[in-house]
Each structure stands twice: as structure tokens, then as C-alpha cells.
mmCIF file with all atom_site columns, C-alpha atoms in Angstrom:
data_model
loop_
_atom_site.group_PDB
_atom_site.id
_atom_site.type_symbol
_atom_site.label_atom_id
_atom_site.label_alt_id
_atom_site.label_comp_id
_atom_site.label_asym_id
_atom_site.label_entity_id
_atom_site.label_seq_id
_atom_site.pdbx_PDB_ins_code
_atom_site.Cartn_x
_atom_site.Cartn_y
_atom_site.Cartn_z
_atom_site.occupancy
_atom_site.B_iso_or_equiv
_atom_site.pdbx_formal_charge
_atom_site.auth_seq_id
_atom_site.auth_comp_id
_atom_site.auth_asym_id
_atom_site.auth_atom_id
_atom_site.pdbx_PDB_model_num
ATOM 1   C CA . GLY A 1 1   ? -0.020 0.059  -0.044  1.00 0.00 ? 1085 GLY A CA 1
ATOM 2   C CA . THR A 1 2   ? 1.735  2.777  1.362   1.00 0.00 ? 1086 THR A CA 1
ATOM 3   C CA . ALA A 1 3   ? 5.190  1.970  0.859   1.00 0.00 ? 1087 ALA A CA 1
ATOM 4   C CA . ALA A 1 4   ? 4.513  0.919  -2.705  1.00 0.00 ? 1088 ALA A CA 1
ATOM 5   C CA . LEU A 1 5   ? 2.953  4.460  -3.457  1.00 0.00 ? 1089 LEU A CA 1
ATOM 6   C CA . ILE A 1 6   ? 5.886  6.167  -2.074  1.00 0.00 ? 1090 ILE A CA 1
ATOM 7   C CA . TRP A 1 7   ? 8.435  3.919  -3.842  1.00 0.00 ? 1091 TRP A CA 1
ATOM 8   C CA . ASN A 1 8   ? 6.789  4.664  -7.140  1.00 0.00 ? 1092 ASN A CA 1
ATOM 9   C CA . GLU A 1 9   ? 6.842  8.246  -6.370  1.00 0.00 ? 1093 GLU A CA 1
ATOM 10  C CA . ILE A 1 10  ? 10.590 8.127  -5.700  1.00 0.00 ? 1094 ILE A CA 1
ATOM 11  C CA . ILE A 1 11  ? 11.344 5.911  -8.907  1.00 0.00 ? 1095 ILE A CA 1
ATOM 12  C CA . ARG A 1 12  ? 9.409  8.680  -10.933 1.00 0.00 ? 1096 ARG A CA 1
ATOM 13  C CA . GLU A 1 13  ? 11.156 11.605 -9.247  1.00 0.00 ? 1097 GLU A CA 1
ATOM 14  C CA . LYS A 1 14  ? 14.614 10.104 -10.173 1.00 0.00 ? 1098 LYS A CA 1
ATOM 15  C CA . VAL A 1 15  ? 13.576 9.473  -13.838 1.00 0.00 ? 1099 VAL A CA 1
ATOM 16  C CA . THR A 1 16  ? 12.273 13.165 -13.963 1.00 0.00 ? 1100 THR A CA 1
ATOM 17  C CA . ASN A 1 17  ? 15.575 14.434 -12.443 1.00 0.00 ? 1101 ASN A CA 1
ATOM 18  C CA . PHE A 1 18  ? 17.593 12.702 -14.855 1.00 0.00 ? 1102 PHE A CA 1
ATOM 19  C CA . ILE A 1 19  ? 15.531 13.771 -17.818 1.00 0.00 ? 1103 ILE A CA 1
ATOM 20  C CA . MET A 1 20  ? 15.272 17.389 -16.807 1.00 0.00 ? 1104 MET A CA 1
ATOM 21  C CA . ASN A 1 21  ? 18.542 17.459 -15.262 1.00 0.00 ? 1105 ASN A CA 1
ATOM 22  C CA . GLN A 1 22  ? 16.973 19.512 -12.252 1.00 0.00 ? 1106 GLN A CA 1
ATOM 23  C CA . SER A 1 23  ? 15.979 18.467 -8.791  1.00 0.00 ? 1107 SER A CA 1
ATOM 24  C CA . LYS A 1 24  ? 12.445 18.094 -7.691  1.00 0.00 ? 1108 LYS A CA 1
ATOM 25  C CA . GLU A 1 25  ? 12.957 21.006 -5.222  1.00 0.00 ? 1109 GLU A CA 1
ATOM 26  C CA . GLN A 1 26  ? 14.075 23.179 -8.303  1.00 0.00 ? 1110 GLN A CA 1
ATOM 27  C CA . ARG A 1 27  ? 11.069 22.235 -10.065 1.00 0.00 ? 1111 ARG A CA 1
ATOM 28  C CA . ILE A 1 28  ? 8.906  23.405 -7.137  1.00 0.00 ? 1112 ILE A CA 1
ATOM 29  C CA . LEU A 1 29  ? 10.695 26.689 -7.025  1.00 0.00 ? 1113 LEU A CA 1
ATOM 30  C CA . ASN A 1 30  ? 10.317 27.227 -10.671 1.00 0.00 ? 1114 ASN A CA 1
ATOM 31  C CA . PHE A 1 31  ? 6.459  26.432 -10.404 1.00 0.00 ? 1115 PHE A CA 1
ATOM 32  C CA . VAL A 1 32  ? 6.269  29.151 -7.642  1.00 0.00 ? 1116 VAL A CA 1
ATOM 33  C CA . LEU A 1 33  ? 8.304  31.605 -9.457  1.00 0.00 ? 1117 LEU A CA 1
ATOM 34  C CA . GLN A 1 34  ? 5.964  31.327 -12.398 1.00 0.00 ? 1118 GLN A CA 1
ATOM 35  C CA . ASN A 1 35  ? 2.649  30.889 -10.959 1.00 0.00 ? 1119 ASN A CA 1
ATOM 36  C CA . ALA A 1 36  ? 2.719  32.631 -7.481  1.00 0.00 ? 1120 ALA A CA 1
ATOM 37  C CA . VAL A 1 37  ? 2.526  36.160 -6.677  1.00 0.00 ? 1121 VAL A CA 1
ATOM 38  C CA . ARG A 1 38  ? 5.636  37.785 -5.528  1.00 0.00 ? 1122 ARG A CA 1
ATOM 39  C CA . GLY A 1 39  ? 5.676  39.308 -2.014  1.00 0.00 ? 1123 GLY A CA 1
ATOM 40  C CA . ASP A 1 40  ? 2.551  37.246 -1.001  1.00 0.00 ? 1124 ASP A CA 1
ATOM 41  C CA . PRO A 1 41  ? 3.259  34.413 1.329   1.00 0.00 ? 1125 PRO A CA 1
ATOM 42  C CA . ARG A 1 42  ? -0.299 32.775 1.150   1.00 0.00 ? 1126 ARG A CA 1
ATOM 43  C CA . SER A 1 43  ? -0.055 32.674 -2.654  1.00 0.00 ? 1127 SER A CA 1
ATOM 44  C CA . VAL A 1 44  ? 3.329  30.879 -2.266  1.00 0.00 ? 1128 VAL A CA 1
ATOM 45  C CA . VAL A 1 45  ? 2.132  28.382 0.251   1.00 0.00 ? 1129 VAL A CA 1
ATOM 46  C CA . ASP A 1 46  ? -0.950 27.430 -2.031  1.00 0.00 ? 1130 ASP A CA 1
ATOM 47  C CA . THR A 1 47  ? 1.298  27.235 -5.150  1.00 0.00 ? 1131 THR A CA 1
ATOM 48  C CA . ILE A 1 48  ? 3.426  24.675 -3.402  1.00 0.00 ? 1132 ILE A CA 1
ATOM 49  C CA . ASP A 1 49  ? 0.523  22.830 -2.269  1.00 0.00 ? 1133 ASP A CA 1
ATOM 50  C CA . LYS A 1 50  ? -1.107 22.855 -5.706  1.00 0.00 ? 1134 LYS A CA 1
ATOM 51  C CA . TYR A 1 51  ? 2.297  21.599 -7.486  1.00 0.00 ? 1135 TYR A CA 1
ATOM 52  C CA . CYS A 1 52  ? 2.667  19.012 -4.787  1.00 0.00 ? 1136 CYS A CA 1
ATOM 53  C CA . SER A 1 53  ? -0.889 17.835 -4.722  1.00 0.00 ? 1137 SER A CA 1
ATOM 54  C CA . GLN A 1 54  ? -1.207 17.599 -8.543  1.00 0.00 ? 1138 GLN A CA 1
ATOM 55  C CA . ARG A 1 55  ? 2.413  17.076 -9.845  1.00 0.00 ? 1139 ARG A CA 1
ATOM 56  C CA . GLU A 1 56  ? 4.923  15.752 -7.742  1.00 0.00 ? 1140 GLU A CA 1
ATOM 57  C CA . TRP A 1 57  ? 4.655  14.647 -3.772  1.00 0.00 ? 1141 TRP A CA 1
ATOM 58  C CA . ALA A 1 58  ? 7.108  16.427 -1.535  1.00 0.00 ? 1142 ALA A CA 1
ATOM 59  C CA . MET A 1 59  ? 7.547  16.382 2.206   1.00 0.00 ? 1143 MET A CA 1
ATOM 60  C CA . ASN A 1 60  ? 6.172  19.796 2.969   1.00 0.00 ? 1144 ASN A CA 1
ATOM 61  C CA . VAL A 1 61  ? 3.970  19.903 6.165   1.00 0.00 ? 1145 VAL A CA 1
ATOM 62  C CA . GLY A 1 62  ? 0.988  20.373 3.571   1.00 0.00 ? 1146 GLY A CA 1
ATOM 63  C CA . ASP A 1 63  ? -2.149 22.156 4.143   1.00 0.00 ? 1147 ASP A CA 1
ATOM 64  C CA . GLU A 1 64  ? -4.049 20.006 6.460   1.00 0.00 ? 1148 GLU A CA 1
ATOM 65  C CA . LYS A 1 65  ? -1.350 19.834 8.874   1.00 0.00 ? 1149 LYS A CA 1
ATOM 66  C CA . GLY A 1 66  ? -0.282 23.343 8.026   1.00 0.00 ? 1150 GLY A CA 1
ATOM 67  C CA . LYS A 1 67  ? -3.813 24.504 9.744   1.00 0.00 ? 1151 LYS A CA 1
ATOM 68  C CA . ILE A 1 68  ? -2.711 22.721 12.936  1.00 0.00 ? 1152 ILE A CA 1
ATOM 69  C CA . LEU A 1 69  ? 0.881  24.684 12.411  1.00 0.00 ? 1153 LEU A CA 1
ATOM 70  C CA . ASP A 1 70  ? -0.778 27.921 11.816  1.00 0.00 ? 1154 ASP A CA 1
ATOM 71  C CA . LYS A 1 71  ? -3.127 27.445 14.983  1.00 0.00 ? 1155 LYS A CA 1
ATOM 72  C CA . THR A 1 72  ? -0.132 26.456 17.177  1.00 0.00 ? 1156 THR A CA 1
ATOM 73  C CA . VAL A 1 73  ? 1.967  29.501 16.040  1.00 0.00 ? 1157 VAL A CA 1
ATOM 74  C CA . GLU A 1 74  ? -0.939 31.819 16.563  1.00 0.00 ? 1158 GLU A CA 1
ATOM 75  C CA . GLU A 1 75  ? -1.436 30.594 20.027  1.00 0.00 ? 1159 GLU A CA 1
ATOM 76  C CA . ALA A 1 76  ? 2.121  30.757 20.884  1.00 0.00 ? 1160 ALA A CA 1
ATOM 77  C CA . ASN A 1 77  ? 2.439  34.282 19.441  1.00 0.00 ? 1161 ASN A CA 1
ATOM 78  C CA . PRO A 1 78  ? 6.125  33.897 19.395  1.00 0.00 ? 1162 PRO A CA 1
ATOM 79  C CA . SER A 1 79  ? 8.946  36.500 19.420  1.00 0.00 ? 1163 SER A CA 1
ATOM 80  C CA . VAL A 1 80  ? 11.491 33.973 18.590  1.00 0.00 ? 1164 VAL A CA 1
ATOM 81  C CA . ALA A 1 81  ? 10.819 30.891 16.671  1.00 0.00 ? 1165 ALA A CA 1
ATOM 82  C CA . LEU A 1 82  ? 13.109 27.985 15.571  1.00 0.00 ? 1166 LEU A CA 1
ATOM 83  C CA . GLU A 1 83  ? 12.445 25.426 12.604  1.00 0.00 ? 1167 GLU A CA 1
ATOM 84  C CA . LEU A 1 84  ? 14.358 22.572 12.513  1.00 0.00 ? 1168 LEU A CA 1
ATOM 85  C CA . GLY A 1 85  ? 14.423 21.267 8.874   1.00 0.00 ? 1169 GLY A CA 1
ATOM 86  C CA . THR A 1 86  ? 13.698 24.060 6.154   1.00 0.00 ? 1170 THR A CA 1
ATOM 87  C CA . TYR A 1 87  ? 13.484 21.867 3.132   1.00 0.00 ? 1171 TYR A CA 1
ATOM 88  C CA . CYS A 1 88  ? 12.033 24.088 0.258   1.00 0.00 ? 1172 CYS A CA 1
ATOM 89  C CA . GLY A 1 89  ? 11.009 26.997 2.725   1.00 0.00 ? 1173 GLY A CA 1
ATOM 90  C CA . TYR A 1 90  ? 7.236  25.968 2.784   1.00 0.00 ? 1174 TYR A CA 1
ATOM 91  C CA . SER A 1 91  ? 6.690  26.105 6.565   1.00 0.00 ? 1175 SER A CA 1
ATOM 92  C CA . ALA A 1 92  ? 9.340  28.823 6.934   1.00 0.00 ? 1176 ALA A CA 1
ATOM 93  C CA . VAL A 1 93  ? 6.896  31.098 4.789   1.00 0.00 ? 1177 VAL A CA 1
ATOM 94  C CA . ARG A 1 94  ? 3.879  29.696 6.530   1.00 0.00 ? 1178 ARG A CA 1
ATOM 95  C CA . ILE A 1 95  ? 5.185  30.467 10.011  1.00 0.00 ? 1179 ILE A CA 1
ATOM 96  C CA . SER A 1 96  ? 6.695  33.863 8.993   1.00 0.00 ? 1180 SER A CA 1
ATOM 97  C CA . ARG A 1 97  ? 3.545  35.259 7.705   1.00 0.00 ? 1181 ARG A CA 1
ATOM 98  C CA . LEU A 1 98  ? 1.995  34.908 11.125  1.00 0.00 ? 1182 LEU A CA 1
ATOM 99  C CA . LEU A 1 99  ? 4.753  36.524 13.106  1.00 0.00 ? 1183 LEU A CA 1
ATOM 100 C CA . LYS A 1 100 ? 4.099  39.743 14.860  1.00 0.00 ? 1184 LYS A CA 1
ATOM 101 C CA . ALA A 1 101 ? 6.129  42.892 14.014  1.00 0.00 ? 1185 ALA A CA 1
ATOM 102 C CA . GLY A 1 102 ? 9.760  42.520 15.258  1.00 0.00 ? 1186 GLY A CA 1
ATOM 103 C CA . ALA A 1 103 ? 9.376  38.728 15.692  1.00 0.00 ? 1187 ALA A CA 1
ATOM 104 C CA . ARG A 1 104 ? 11.846 36.314 13.936  1.00 0.00 ? 1188 ARG A CA 1
ATOM 105 C CA . LEU A 1 105 ? 12.232 32.811 12.622  1.00 0.00 ? 1189 LEU A CA 1
ATOM 106 C CA . LEU A 1 106 ? 15.338 31.083 12.546  1.00 0.00 ? 1190 LEU A CA 1
ATOM 107 C CA . THR A 1 107 ? 15.236 28.050 10.416  1.00 0.00 ? 1191 THR A CA 1
ATOM 108 C CA . VAL A 1 108 ? 17.926 25.159 10.118  1.00 0.00 ? 1192 VAL A CA 1
ATOM 109 C CA . GLU A 1 109 ? 18.652 23.277 6.936   1.00 0.00 ? 1193 GLU A CA 1
ATOM 110 C CA . PHE A 1 110 ? 21.483 20.575 6.654   1.00 0.00 ? 1194 PHE A CA 1
ATOM 111 C CA . ASN A 1 111 ? 21.152 19.955 2.887   1.00 0.00 ? 1195 ASN A CA 1
ATOM 112 C CA . PRO A 1 112 ? 22.769 22.947 0.978   1.00 0.00 ? 1196 PRO A CA 1
ATOM 113 C CA . GLU A 1 113 ? 20.568 22.198 -2.203  1.00 0.00 ? 1197 GLU A CA 1
ATOM 114 C CA . PHE A 1 114 ? 17.570 22.618 -0.238  1.00 0.00 ? 1198 PHE A CA 1
ATOM 115 C CA . ALA A 1 115 ? 18.860 25.656 1.528   1.00 0.00 ? 1199 ALA A CA 1
ATOM 116 C CA . ALA A 1 116 ? 19.456 27.237 -1.796  1.00 0.00 ? 1200 ALA A CA 1
ATOM 117 C CA . VAL A 1 117 ? 15.810 26.617 -2.877  1.00 0.00 ? 1201 VAL A CA 1
ATOM 118 C CA . ALA A 1 118 ? 14.343 27.723 0.512   1.00 0.00 ? 1202 ALA A CA 1
ATOM 119 C CA . LYS A 1 119 ? 16.457 30.981 0.420   1.00 0.00 ? 1203 LYS A CA 1
ATOM 120 C CA . GLN A 1 120 ? 14.961 32.020 -3.002  1.00 0.00 ? 1204 GLN A CA 1
ATOM 121 C CA . MET A 1 121 ? 11.447 30.833 -1.769  1.00 0.00 ? 1205 MET A CA 1
ATOM 122 C CA . ILE A 1 122 ? 11.647 32.913 1.162   1.00 0.00 ? 1206 ILE A CA 1
ATOM 123 C CA . GLU A 1 123 ? 12.923 36.079 -0.773  1.00 0.00 ? 1207 GLU A CA 1
ATOM 124 C CA . PHE A 1 124 ? 10.052 35.525 -3.475  1.00 0.00 ? 1208 PHE A CA 1
ATOM 125 C CA . ALA A 1 125 ? 7.417  35.393 -0.603  1.00 0.00 ? 1209 ALA A CA 1
ATOM 126 C CA . GLY A 1 126 ? 8.924  38.491 0.807   1.00 0.00 ? 1210 GLY A CA 1
ATOM 127 C CA . VAL A 1 127 ? 9.679  37.303 4.340   1.00 0.00 ? 1211 VAL A CA 1
ATOM 128 C CA . GLN A 1 128 ? 13.319 37.478 4.224   1.00 0.00 ? 1212 GLN A CA 1
ATOM 129 C CA . ASP A 1 129 ? 13.411 40.060 6.864   1.00 0.00 ? 1213 ASP A CA 1
ATOM 130 C CA . LYS A 1 130 ? 11.703 37.743 9.413   1.00 0.00 ? 1214 LYS A CA 1
ATOM 131 C CA . VAL A 1 131 ? 13.505 34.712 8.577   1.00 0.00 ? 1215 VAL A CA 1
ATOM 132 C CA . LYS A 1 132 ? 17.313 33.684 8.916   1.00 0.00 ? 1216 LYS A CA 1
ATOM 133 C CA . LEU A 1 133 ? 18.378 30.581 7.472   1.00 0.00 ? 1217 LEU A CA 1
ATOM 134 C CA . LEU A 1 134 ? 21.223 28.645 9.227   1.00 0.00 ? 1218 LEU A CA 1
ATOM 135 C CA . GLU A 1 135 ? 22.865 26.146 6.857   1.00 0.00 ? 1219 GLU A CA 1
ATOM 136 C CA . GLY A 1 136 ? 24.322 22.955 8.934   1.00 0.00 ? 1220 GLY A CA 1
ATOM 137 C CA . PRO A 1 137 ? 23.717 20.232 11.103  1.00 0.00 ? 1221 PRO A CA 1
ATOM 138 C CA . SER A 1 138 ? 21.097 20.915 14.148  1.00 0.00 ? 1222 SER A CA 1
ATOM 139 C CA . GLU A 1 139 ? 23.234 19.443 16.763  1.00 0.00 ? 1223 GLU A CA 1
ATOM 140 C CA . LYS A 1 140 ? 26.087 22.155 15.723  1.00 0.00 ? 1224 LYS A CA 1
ATOM 141 C CA . ILE A 1 141 ? 23.631 25.033 15.391  1.00 0.00 ? 1225 ILE A CA 1
ATOM 142 C CA . ILE A 1 142 ? 21.447 24.834 18.283  1.00 0.00 ? 1226 ILE A CA 1
ATOM 143 C CA . PRO A 1 143 ? 24.475 25.382 21.073  1.00 0.00 ? 1227 PRO A CA 1
ATOM 144 C CA . GLN A 1 144 ? 25.401 28.318 18.993  1.00 0.00 ? 1228 GLN A CA 1
ATOM 145 C CA . LEU A 1 145 ? 21.947 29.960 19.307  1.00 0.00 ? 1229 LEU A CA 1
ATOM 146 C CA . LYS A 1 146 ? 22.537 31.903 22.462  1.00 0.00 ? 1230 LYS A CA 1
ATOM 147 C CA . LYS A 1 147 ? 25.920 33.360 21.570  1.00 0.00 ? 1231 LYS A CA 1
ATOM 148 C CA . LYS A 1 148 ? 25.988 33.535 17.835  1.00 0.00 ? 1232 LYS A CA 1
ATOM 149 C CA . TYR A 1 149 ? 22.489 34.381 17.023  1.00 0.00 ? 1233 TYR A CA 1
ATOM 150 C CA . GLU A 1 150 ? 21.373 36.303 20.412  1.00 0.00 ? 1234 GLU A CA 1
ATOM 151 C CA . VAL A 1 151 ? 18.636 33.928 21.427  1.00 0.00 ? 1235 VAL A CA 1
ATOM 152 C CA . ASP A 1 152 ? 17.669 34.244 24.915  1.00 0.00 ? 1236 ASP A CA 1
ATOM 153 C CA . THR A 1 153 ? 14.868 31.585 24.965  1.00 0.00 ? 1237 THR A CA 1
ATOM 154 C CA . LEU A 1 154 ? 12.715 30.086 22.036  1.00 0.00 ? 1238 LEU A CA 1
ATOM 155 C CA . ASP A 1 155 ? 8.919  30.619 22.360  1.00 0.00 ? 1239 ASP A CA 1
ATOM 156 C CA . PHE A 1 156 ? 8.168  28.107 19.592  1.00 0.00 ? 1240 PHE A CA 1
ATOM 157 C CA . VAL A 1 157 ? 10.123 25.191 17.976  1.00 0.00 ? 1241 VAL A CA 1
ATOM 158 C CA . PHE A 1 158 ? 9.039  23.334 14.809  1.00 0.00 ? 1242 PHE A CA 1
ATOM 159 C CA . LEU A 1 159 ? 10.599 19.827 14.495  1.00 0.00 ? 1243 LEU A CA 1
ATOM 160 C CA . ASP A 1 160 ? 10.310 18.747 10.701  1.00 0.00 ? 1244 ASP A CA 1
ATOM 161 C CA . HIS A 1 161 ? 13.901 17.344 10.195  1.00 0.00 ? 1245 HIS A CA 1
ATOM 162 C CA . TRP A 1 162 ? 15.500 13.838 10.438  1.00 0.00 ? 1246 TRP A CA 1
ATOM 163 C CA . LYS A 1 163 ? 12.867 11.802 12.924  1.00 0.00 ? 1247 LYS A CA 1
ATOM 164 C CA . ASP A 1 164 ? 15.738 10.338 14.738  1.00 0.00 ? 1248 ASP A CA 1
ATOM 165 C CA . LYS A 1 165 ? 17.008 13.710 15.753  1.00 0.00 ? 1249 LYS A CA 1
ATOM 166 C CA . TYR A 1 166 ? 13.733 14.813 17.251  1.00 0.00 ? 1250 TYR A CA 1
ATOM 167 C CA . THR A 1 167 ? 14.647 13.384 20.684  1.00 0.00 ? 1251 THR A CA 1
ATOM 168 C CA . PRO A 1 168 ? 18.473 14.555 20.891  1.00 0.00 ? 1252 PRO A CA 1
ATOM 169 C CA . ASP A 1 169 ? 17.718 17.823 19.684  1.00 0.00 ? 1253 ASP A CA 1
ATOM 170 C CA . THR A 1 170 ? 14.960 18.338 22.230  1.00 0.00 ? 1254 THR A CA 1
ATOM 171 C CA . ILE A 1 171 ? 17.395 17.199 24.975  1.00 0.00 ? 1255 ILE A CA 1
ATOM 172 C CA . LEU A 1 172 ? 19.843 19.514 23.631  1.00 0.00 ? 1256 LEU A CA 1
ATOM 173 C CA . LEU A 1 173 ? 17.689 22.684 23.555  1.00 0.00 ? 1257 LEU A CA 1
ATOM 174 C CA . GLN A 1 174 ? 16.851 21.922 27.447  1.00 0.00 ? 1258 GLN A CA 1
ATOM 175 C CA . GLU A 1 175 ? 20.711 21.463 27.845  1.00 0.00 ? 1259 GLU A CA 1
ATOM 176 C CA . CYS A 1 176 ? 21.316 24.569 26.507  1.00 0.00 ? 1260 CYS A CA 1
ATOM 177 C CA . ASN A 1 177 ? 18.591 26.446 28.462  1.00 0.00 ? 1261 ASN A CA 1
ATOM 178 C CA . LEU A 1 178 ? 16.765 27.511 25.251  1.00 0.00 ? 1262 LEU A CA 1
ATOM 179 C CA . LEU A 1 179 ? 13.332 26.560 26.515  1.00 0.00 ? 1263 LEU A CA 1
ATOM 180 C CA . ARG A 1 180 ? 11.286 28.643 29.325  1.00 0.00 ? 1264 ARG A CA 1
ATOM 181 C CA . LYS A 1 181 ? 8.284  27.625 30.883  1.00 0.00 ? 1265 LYS A CA 1
ATOM 182 C CA . GLY A 1 182 ? 5.472  27.710 28.233  1.00 0.00 ? 1266 GLY A CA 1
ATOM 183 C CA . SER A 1 183 ? 7.707  27.265 25.286  1.00 0.00 ? 1267 SER A CA 1
ATOM 184 C CA . VAL A 1 184 ? 5.876  25.336 22.592  1.00 0.00 ? 1268 VAL A CA 1
ATOM 185 C CA . LEU A 1 185 ? 7.277  22.335 20.623  1.00 0.00 ? 1269 LEU A CA 1
ATOM 186 C CA . LEU A 1 186 ? 5.538  20.918 17.556  1.00 0.00 ? 1270 LEU A CA 1
ATOM 187 C CA . ALA A 1 187 ? 6.704  17.933 15.910  1.00 0.00 ? 1271 ALA A CA 1
ATOM 188 C CA . ASP A 1 188 ? 5.543  16.983 12.407  1.00 0.00 ? 1272 ASP A CA 1
ATOM 189 C CA . ASN A 1 189 ? 5.257  13.163 11.035  1.00 0.00 ? 1273 ASN A CA 1
ATOM 190 C CA . VAL A 1 190 ? 5.111  11.511 14.486  1.00 0.00 ? 1274 VAL A CA 1
ATOM 191 C CA . ILE A 1 191 ? 2.928  8.808  12.996  1.00 0.00 ? 1275 ILE A CA 1
ATOM 192 C CA . PHE A 1 192 ? 4.478  8.517  9.544   1.00 0.00 ? 1276 PHE A CA 1
ATOM 193 C CA . PRO A 1 193 ? 7.389  7.906  9.057   1.00 0.00 ? 1277 PRO A CA 1
ATOM 194 C CA . GLY A 1 194 ? 7.048  7.973  12.618  1.00 0.00 ? 1278 GLY A CA 1
ATOM 195 C CA . ALA A 1 195 ? 9.051  9.419  15.845  1.00 0.00 ? 1279 ALA A CA 1
ATOM 196 C CA . PRO A 1 196 ? 8.176  6.761  18.565  1.00 0.00 ? 1280 PRO A CA 1
ATOM 197 C CA . ASP A 1 197 ? 11.357 7.447  20.822  1.00 0.00 ? 1281 ASP A CA 1
ATOM 198 C CA . PHE A 1 198 ? 10.400 11.265 20.721  1.00 0.00 ? 1282 PHE A CA 1
ATOM 199 C CA . LEU A 1 199 ? 6.792  10.505 21.901  1.00 0.00 ? 1283 LEU A CA 1
ATOM 200 C CA . ASN A 1 200 ? 7.937  8.179  24.329  1.00 0.00 ? 1284 ASN A CA 1
ATOM 201 C CA . TYR A 1 201 ? 10.454 10.743 25.700  1.00 0.00 ? 1285 TYR A CA 1
ATOM 202 C CA . VAL A 1 202 ? 8.014  13.881 25.726  1.00 0.00 ? 1286 VAL A CA 1
ATOM 203 C CA . ARG A 1 203 ? 5.263  11.922 26.993  1.00 0.00 ? 1287 ARG A CA 1
ATOM 204 C CA . LYS A 1 204 ? 6.967  10.408 29.979  1.00 0.00 ? 1288 LYS A CA 1
ATOM 205 C CA . SER A 1 205 ? 8.901  13.569 30.836  1.00 0.00 ? 1289 SER A CA 1
ATOM 206 C CA . PRO A 1 206 ? 7.689  15.498 33.717  1.00 0.00 ? 1290 PRO A CA 1
ATOM 207 C CA . HIS A 1 207 ? 8.823  18.666 31.889  1.00 0.00 ? 1291 HIS A CA 1
ATOM 208 C CA . PHE A 1 208 ? 6.374  18.388 29.072  1.00 0.00 ? 1292 PHE A CA 1
ATOM 209 C CA . GLN A 1 209 ? 2.583  18.495 28.672  1.00 0.00 ? 1293 GLN A CA 1
ATOM 210 C CA . CYS A 1 210 ? 1.665  16.796 25.529  1.00 0.00 ? 1294 CYS A CA 1
ATOM 211 C CA . THR A 1 211 ? -1.394 17.247 22.858  1.00 0.00 ? 1295 THR A CA 1
ATOM 212 C CA . ASN A 1 212 ? -1.596 14.844 19.675  1.00 0.00 ? 1296 ASN A CA 1
ATOM 213 C CA . TYR A 1 213 ? -3.170 16.146 16.666  1.00 0.00 ? 1297 TYR A CA 1
ATOM 214 C CA . PRO A 1 214 ? -4.228 13.165 14.436  1.00 0.00 ? 1298 PRO A CA 1
ATOM 215 C CA . SER A 1 215 ? -4.048 14.200 10.912  1.00 0.00 ? 1299 SER A CA 1
ATOM 216 C CA . HIS A 1 216 ? -2.886 12.776 7.239   1.00 0.00 ? 1300 HIS A CA 1
ATOM 217 C CA . LEU A 1 217 ? 0.257  12.658 5.720   1.00 0.00 ? 1301 LEU A CA 1
ATOM 218 C CA . GLU A 1 218 ? 0.789  15.507 3.381   1.00 0.00 ? 1302 GLU A CA 1
ATOM 219 C CA . TYR A 1 219 ? -0.861 15.323 0.063   1.00 0.00 ? 1303 TYR A CA 1
ATOM 220 C CA . MET A 1 220 ? -1.987 11.654 0.799   1.00 0.00 ? 1304 MET A CA 1
ATOM 221 C CA . GLN A 1 221 ? -4.600 9.730  2.751   1.00 0.00 ? 1305 GLN A CA 1
ATOM 222 C CA . VAL A 1 222 ? -2.179 8.118  4.944   1.00 0.00 ? 1306 VAL A CA 1
ATOM 223 C CA . GLU A 1 223 ? -2.791 8.562  8.755   1.00 0.00 ? 1307 GLU A CA 1
ATOM 224 C CA . ASP A 1 224 ? -0.153 10.757 10.463  1.00 0.00 ? 1308 ASP A CA 1
ATOM 225 C CA . ALA A 1 225 ? 0.026  13.202 13.387  1.00 0.00 ? 1309 ALA A CA 1
ATOM 226 C CA . MET A 1 226 ? 1.586  16.058 14.886  1.00 0.00 ? 1310 MET A CA 1
ATOM 227 C CA . GLU A 1 227 ? 2.653  16.380 18.754  1.00 0.00 ? 1311 GLU A CA 1
ATOM 228 C CA . LYS A 1 228 ? 2.712  19.534 20.603  1.00 0.00 ? 1312 LYS A CA 1
ATOM 229 C CA . ALA A 1 229 ? 4.810  19.424 23.628  1.00 0.00 ? 1313 ALA A CA 1
ATOM 230 C CA . VAL A 1 230 ? 4.633  22.581 26.077  1.00 0.00 ? 1314 VAL A CA 1
ATOM 231 C CA . PHE A 1 231 ? 7.623  23.029 28.148  1.00 0.00 ? 1315 PHE A CA 1
ATOM 232 C CA . LEU A 1 232 ? 6.820  23.295 31.937  1.00 0.00 ? 1316 LEU A CA 1
ATOM 233 C CA . GLY A 1 233 ? 10.150 24.213 33.202  1.00 0.00 ? 1317 GLY A CA 1
#
């Protein structure tokens, strides 16, 4: 079922990459540059969703889970937000359009090709003043946030990178004193592909209060969920 669907997508993507001599991420960016309204974040988000639901599947958070993300960001009303896993910049654009004046989003991407696409996506959406893209591994960047990027504490953290990094990075955020009482963590894909050790960690920890939001995998009818973990100090 699901595995076969995704496997077919991967094969098709590799063939298309070879024929067109460009990556899927570049194709998504080109589609946005040609079809979205410059300087309009909502238009950029909608255009990516259109491409990924009709042309090629991609691992953006998507619109269904995007609404959960929006609601969580609006409730947290962060001054400083952190995103782990920028990918094409979809959720960075989605989050930044909801930030109050003077607030900022730091987004971390390990893959230089994804970072290059995301940078253009963020600029095209007109949110580059609110978003700082940090390139490199999360475990290196998190300990630099206080000194190098002048972060006192984080009001909101969106985890959407490698699923096996969710737990060590959450522990690192705690060890680096980047969380305060009331800091909100939101983790994507906790059911598919799944982050069982993360769920186990935050749900059993006395330092977090958790809420689960059942949903579906982006652009597919596959069950997935997001987990909100509020830091209690």
C-alpha cells in the first residue's frame, strides 16, 4: 500500500530528475516563480500545495497539517521561533506570515541544495526580513543560538527534520537552556514515517505537557499526526 505508493513516487522523481537535469525542489521553486504572486506568502504556500498535490509529492507539511501549525503558532505568538528542517521553505513562509512585528524565525537546513531553494522561496514570498536561514547540522547550530544568534529563549520550535534527531535535539534545547516555561514544541510526522522515541520521551517527561493532533500525511490519505509538547520548566 503506502510503501509502494511512495516507492513509485521516488522512482518517478529520479527518472524526471535525470531527464530534466534538475531536482524536484528546483521544479517546485520554478513552479512558484512562474505561478505565485511575488511578496504574497499565502500565494506561495498555496502554489506549493497545488504543485505537490497535482504534480509531484514532496515532504512539505502541507495544508491539512499546515492549519494545525498555523493555529499553534498563533496561540504561541512567538517573538523568537526555531524551525528544524527548512526543506523548500514552505513552513518557514507559512510560519513567518503569522509572526508579529519584530518577531523572527530561525530555520535550520542541513542540505545545501534545499537551503539554496528555500532562500529563493523565502525572498520571493517577501518574508526574508523575518526569517534567518542557518545552514548546517542542528546539533552544531543549537548550541550556537545563544551567543552567535542572540537567542535568549525560544517561544516556539517546529521539528520537521530527520525523525531520529527529534529526541536528541529536544534534549539539547533543554541542556542549552533555550526553553522557558511555556515554550511550545510542535513535531511533524510523529506517526508516518514516525518518531516513536520522541513521543515516548516527551510523554513520559515531567517537563512536558503533550497534545496529539491526528491528521494525514501531506498530500496523501495516510494516517499521520503532529505532537505538541509544552515545556513546563
